[in-house]
C-alpha cells in the first residue's frame, strides 16, 4: 500500500491553488465550515458518526455495528461496512458534495462529518483501505508556505482560524479488530469532553430506530459499558415508505436543492414505547434529531426536508405531504395497537401544541382518527370508528356495561380521557337523556341489576340529579319515574300493612328490584317511621273517621307503632287516628283515655272517653300512648316556632294564640321565634276539683314538670332573647280559679315572707305539698320578684289601705324589694305609705311624698312624707310610685358660709377618707329649713352639733358605716387609743 492511497496531496494542491488564485474562496470555505461546526452540527457528532456508520453498512450489505470508545481525551468511533474510498475522502474535503448521491442512504447532504469540528481540530479516519487525517495546524502551515499575501491577509483577519476539512493528509494505522473503519477524535478541551459525555449518555433506541442499517451500538466510557441493540423489542413500530412519481416530484420537490430532487424516496416511522415510563426526546427526527418539538408520546422519524441550519424542518409542499403521511401512519399504528387490546385514548393528541410542525402533525392526526377504528364497542368488543361511537356522560364502567345492549356504539369513557374523546368527535349522550329513554317491559330482577351498576355513580351529587327520572317498578306492578320518596320494603314489615297503605297511594318498591343504590338516590328504607311519615299515610289518618274501613287503617298504623313506639315521636297528627271507644264508637285518639288511668280520673268525661279494651290488649299501652291516647296528661312539642305563624302541632292548645301575644316582645308576634316549645295539652279538659291532684302530678312527672316550670326563650326580631312563662304556666295563671272564684295565681306561697304574705290572699293548704318550682310556675308568690304587673297593683293598693298597720321595719324591707322590680303596673297609686314619727307608717297622697335616697334629706320634713331607699332601689320606687326624689323638689343649698375648721387628726386617722376641713354653724339651715348637718354639692361637710358633725363627715367620706365611731371619738377624745386598737381589726 502506498503512503498516499487516496491522493490527498493532489487534493491539497488543487485546494491551495484555488485559494491562492482567489482568496475569497478561502474565506467562503472557512465561513461555511464554521457555520456548520458552530451552528447546525454543534451537538450532532454522535448522531452524525452513527449515520455515516449506517450508510457504510448499507453500502457494504453487512449488519451495521458501531463502537464509541471514550478514553481520557480521545473519542474513537469504529464501524463495520464499506471502508473509506478516494471518492469518500474527496467528499469529506468538499463541503456539500456528498459521495452518496445515488445511494439509498440516510445521509443526504455531504456535510455531516463537519459535526466533528465541534469537539476536535485534528480528526483522523483509519480504514482497511487506508487512512486520512485533517489538521488545523497543518492547514495553517500549508497556507503559510504558499507565501500568498492575499491568503495571509485573510488568515490574519480571521485571527488565525482556517478551514480544517478542506486539506486532507495521509494517515497510518488500522481500525480496531472486527471493524472496517475508525474515526479518531482528539478532543479539543474539557468543554468538548463534557459535550461528548452528554451526547453518549443521551444515545439510545432512537438512534437504532432512525438508522435501520445499524443493528448494534456499543458505548464504552470510563463510567461503564453498555450495548444498544434489538430496539424494536422495546417499541411498537410502524413504518411506511414510498417513492414519488414524476408528477409528485414536480409538485413537491420543485423548491428543494438539485441533489434532493434526484432522490424521490420518502419514509415515515412511528415508534411507541412498550414501557410507558420511558422518557422520550420530545423532538422530531429527520431522521436524526432536529430542534422541532414533538408533544406526542411517541418517536417520529421521517424524511422531512431541512432548512440550511439542518436544525429545523423546512416549510413547503414536501413537508405538508409528509405531515399527511405521518398522520395516516400514526392512525394506523393506533388501530394496530387497539386491535392488540391496548387502550389508545392516551395517545390521542390533546392540549396545546409544542410548535408549528407539532401543531400541523396533530391537526392532521385528529382529522384522520375519527374515521379510524380504534375504539372498542362495549356490547360486542368490536373496533369501531370514533364518529360511529357514543359515550354516556357520567356513566362509569358498570353502568356502561349494563347500558351497552340498549345504546348502539357505546364505548367506555372516563373523565381522564374526556378531552381525547372530544378530539375524536365521539358523540356524547347526557345521562338524563339516556335515563329518560329507559322504561321497557323489563323484569324487576333486570332493574335491580341496573341499579346495582349505579353503585359507583350515586355518590356524585350532579349524577344523582341526572338520575332523578330513573324508572322504578313498584310492588303493585306500576312503573314510576323518580326514586326520591319511594319506600324500600324491609323484611320486618308485615305484608298486609304494606298492602293496606298501598291502597292510599304509598309507593313501595318491588321487593325483587331493591338495591342499596336506590337509597342513595333518595328512596327511603320502609321502616315504621318512614311509612308513618309518608304523606299518603298522614292523609289516610287525618281522614280515617270518614274512611270506608277505619278499623283497617287503625290496624295498619298501630301495627307499625307497636313494633317500635318511639317511631311515632313528633308525629302529632297521629292523634287524629280514628279508634273505637269502649262503646264501639269512632273517636280521634287524642280524645281517648286508658281505662282506670290518671288521665281518666282528672279529665272531663264529656270531653274524653275510654278506649276499647280490645285495642289495648292487642297493641299494648305504649302503642296507644304513642298515637295520642292518654294514660296521663300529654305533652306537645315543637321546634323553631314562629310566634306569628304557629305550627299545626299546637293548634289544639287552648289559648295558644293569646299566650303568643302576651309573651311576644313589645306585644308584637312578628319576627319573634322560640327554639323549643313544650306544652301540656288538654289543660282545658281538667275538672275544677282535680287541680290539687294534677299539680301534684306535674311535680312528679319529669316531662310534665319541664313543660310547666321551664321558662321559654323568646328571641325578638332584634335578636334579643327574653325568658317568659311557659304556655302551661301562663294558662294555669290565667284560667284556673279556686272555689272562691278568684285565681290561684297571685296568692301567697306557703313559704312567702310573712310581711309580703300579709298583703296577699292565702293559698289553699294543699299547695304546701307541691313542688316549690311548681308553686312558683302557677303563680304563687314567695317574694316580691314573683309578682306580675297585676300582683304589684294589688300589693300597692293594699299598702295604701290606711286601716292596715305596717311597722317601719316591714315597710323598709318591702321598699327595698319593690324598688328593684323589672315590671310595673299599668298606673301609679294615688296614695302611698310613708314613714311616721312613732316607728310606724302612715298613708298619704302621692303628691305629698318624696323618695329619700340619702340620710341628710330625712331632716327635711318640710318636703312631705318619706319613702326611703338607696341607690337603684330609690330610683325604682320613684318610678313605681310616680313620686319625686327629694333633691328634685328642693335645692339643698346651705344658708350662710359657716366657720371653716380642721377635722381632728384622730378622726382622719380612724377614717382616712374624711375631708380635711369642715364648716361649723351656730345654726344650720338649708333652703331655710333647720338641720343639724349637711353635705353640699361640693362634698363639703357642714354641722351644728357633734352628732351632726359625725354624720356629715361619714356621709362626705362615703363611710356612713363609721358615723358612730366618729361620734364616739368626737364626744370622748380620751377613747381614741381604744378606738384605734379596735380599728386594727376592721
PDB file of N, CA, C and O in Angstrom, residues 245-255 317-318 321:
ATOM      1  N   UNK A 245     -43.932   9.770  -7.688  1.00  0.00           N
ATOM      2  CA  UNK A 245     -43.917   9.660  -9.153  1.00  0.00           C
ATOM      3  C   UNK A 245     -43.488  11.000  -9.745  1.00  0.00           C
ATOM      4  O   UNK A 245     -43.267  11.990  -9.020  1.00  0.00           O
ATOM      5  N   UNK A 246     -43.389  11.020 -11.034  1.00  0.00           N
ATOM      6  CA  UNK A 246     -42.863  12.219 -11.699  1.00  0.00           C
ATOM      7  C   UNK A 246     -43.721  13.432 -11.402  1.00  0.00           C
ATOM      8  O   UNK A 246     -43.210  14.545 -11.174  1.00  0.00           O
ATOM      9  N   UNK A 247     -45.033  13.247 -11.427  1.00  0.00           N
ATOM     10  CA  UNK A 247     -45.923  14.376 -11.167  1.00  0.00           C
ATOM     11  C   UNK A 247     -45.731  14.893  -9.738  1.00  0.00           C
ATOM     12  O   UNK A 247     -45.677  16.112  -9.495  1.00  0.00           O
ATOM     13  N   UNK A 248     -45.634  13.959  -8.799  1.00  0.00           N
ATOM     14  CA  UNK A 248     -45.455  14.357  -7.404  1.00  0.00           C
ATOM     15  C   UNK A 248     -44.097  15.028  -7.209  1.00  0.00           C
ATOM     16  O   UNK A 248     -43.989  16.020  -6.463  1.00  0.00           O
ATOM     17  N   UNK A 249     -43.088  14.510  -7.875  1.00  0.00           N
ATOM     18  CA  UNK A 249     -41.771  15.134  -7.748  1.00  0.00           C
ATOM     19  C   UNK A 249     -41.815  16.572  -8.246  1.00  0.00           C
ATOM     20  O   UNK A 249     -41.216  17.478  -7.640  1.00  0.00           O
ATOM     21  N   UNK A 250     -42.530  16.784  -9.320  1.00  0.00           N
ATOM     22  CA  UNK A 250     -42.609  18.138  -9.880  1.00  0.00           C
ATOM     23  C   UNK A 250     -43.310  19.074  -8.898  1.00  0.00           C
ATOM     24  O   UNK A 250     -42.925  20.238  -8.739  1.00  0.00           O
ATOM     25  N   UNK A 251     -44.332  18.552  -8.246  1.00  0.00           N
ATOM     26  CA  UNK A 251     -45.093  19.408  -7.315  1.00  0.00           C
ATOM     27  C   UNK A 251     -44.394  19.592  -5.969  1.00  0.00           C
ATOM     28  O   UNK A 251     -44.399  20.686  -5.414  1.00  0.00           O
ATOM     29  N   UNK A 252     -43.785  18.493  -5.457  1.00  0.00           N
ATOM     30  CA  UNK A 252     -43.306  18.510  -4.080  1.00  0.00           C
ATOM     31  C   UNK A 252     -41.853  18.911  -3.940  1.00  0.00           C
ATOM     32  O   UNK A 252     -41.442  19.442  -2.890  1.00  0.00           O
ATOM     33  N   UNK A 253     -41.032  18.648  -4.967  1.00  0.00           N
ATOM     34  CA  UNK A 253     -39.596  18.873  -4.823  1.00  0.00           C
ATOM     35  C   UNK A 253     -39.085  20.074  -5.608  1.00  0.00           C
ATOM     36  O   UNK A 253     -37.874  20.307  -5.671  1.00  0.00           O
ATOM     37  N   UNK A 254     -39.977  20.818  -6.173  1.00  0.00           N
ATOM     38  CA  UNK A 254     -39.553  21.927  -7.033  1.00  0.00           C
ATOM     39  C   UNK A 254     -38.710  22.944  -6.268  1.00  0.00           C
ATOM     40  O   UNK A 254     -37.805  23.567  -6.831  1.00  0.00           O
ATOM     41  N   UNK A 255     -38.971  23.145  -4.989  1.00  0.00           N
ATOM     42  CA  UNK A 255     -38.245  24.167  -4.227  1.00  0.00           C
ATOM     43  C   UNK A 255     -37.074  23.584  -3.448  1.00  0.00           C
ATOM     44  O   UNK A 255     -36.466  24.262  -2.619  1.00  0.00           O
ATOM     45  N   UNK A 317     -44.389  22.324   0.297  1.00  0.00           N
ATOM     46  CA  UNK A 317     -45.325  21.240  -0.071  1.00  0.00           C
ATOM     47  C   UNK A 317     -44.800  19.860   0.313  1.00  0.00           C
ATOM     48  O   UNK A 317     -45.602  18.977   0.637  1.00  0.00           O
ATOM     49  N   UNK A 318     -43.467  19.649   0.287  1.00  0.00           N
ATOM     50  CA  UNK A 318     -42.940  18.338   0.651  1.00  0.00           C
ATOM     51  C   UNK A 318     -43.232  18.059   2.136  1.00  0.00           C
ATOM     52  O   UNK A 318     -43.675  16.961   2.496  1.00  0.00           O
ATOM     53  N   UNK A 321     -46.872  17.249   2.652  1.00  0.00           N
ATOM     54  CA  UNK A 321     -47.222  15.886   2.233  1.00  0.00           C
ATOM     55  C   UNK A 321     -46.769  14.862   3.288  1.00  0.00           C
ATOM     56  O   UNK A 321     -47.511  13.945   3.637  1.00  0.00           O
TER      57      UNK A 321
END
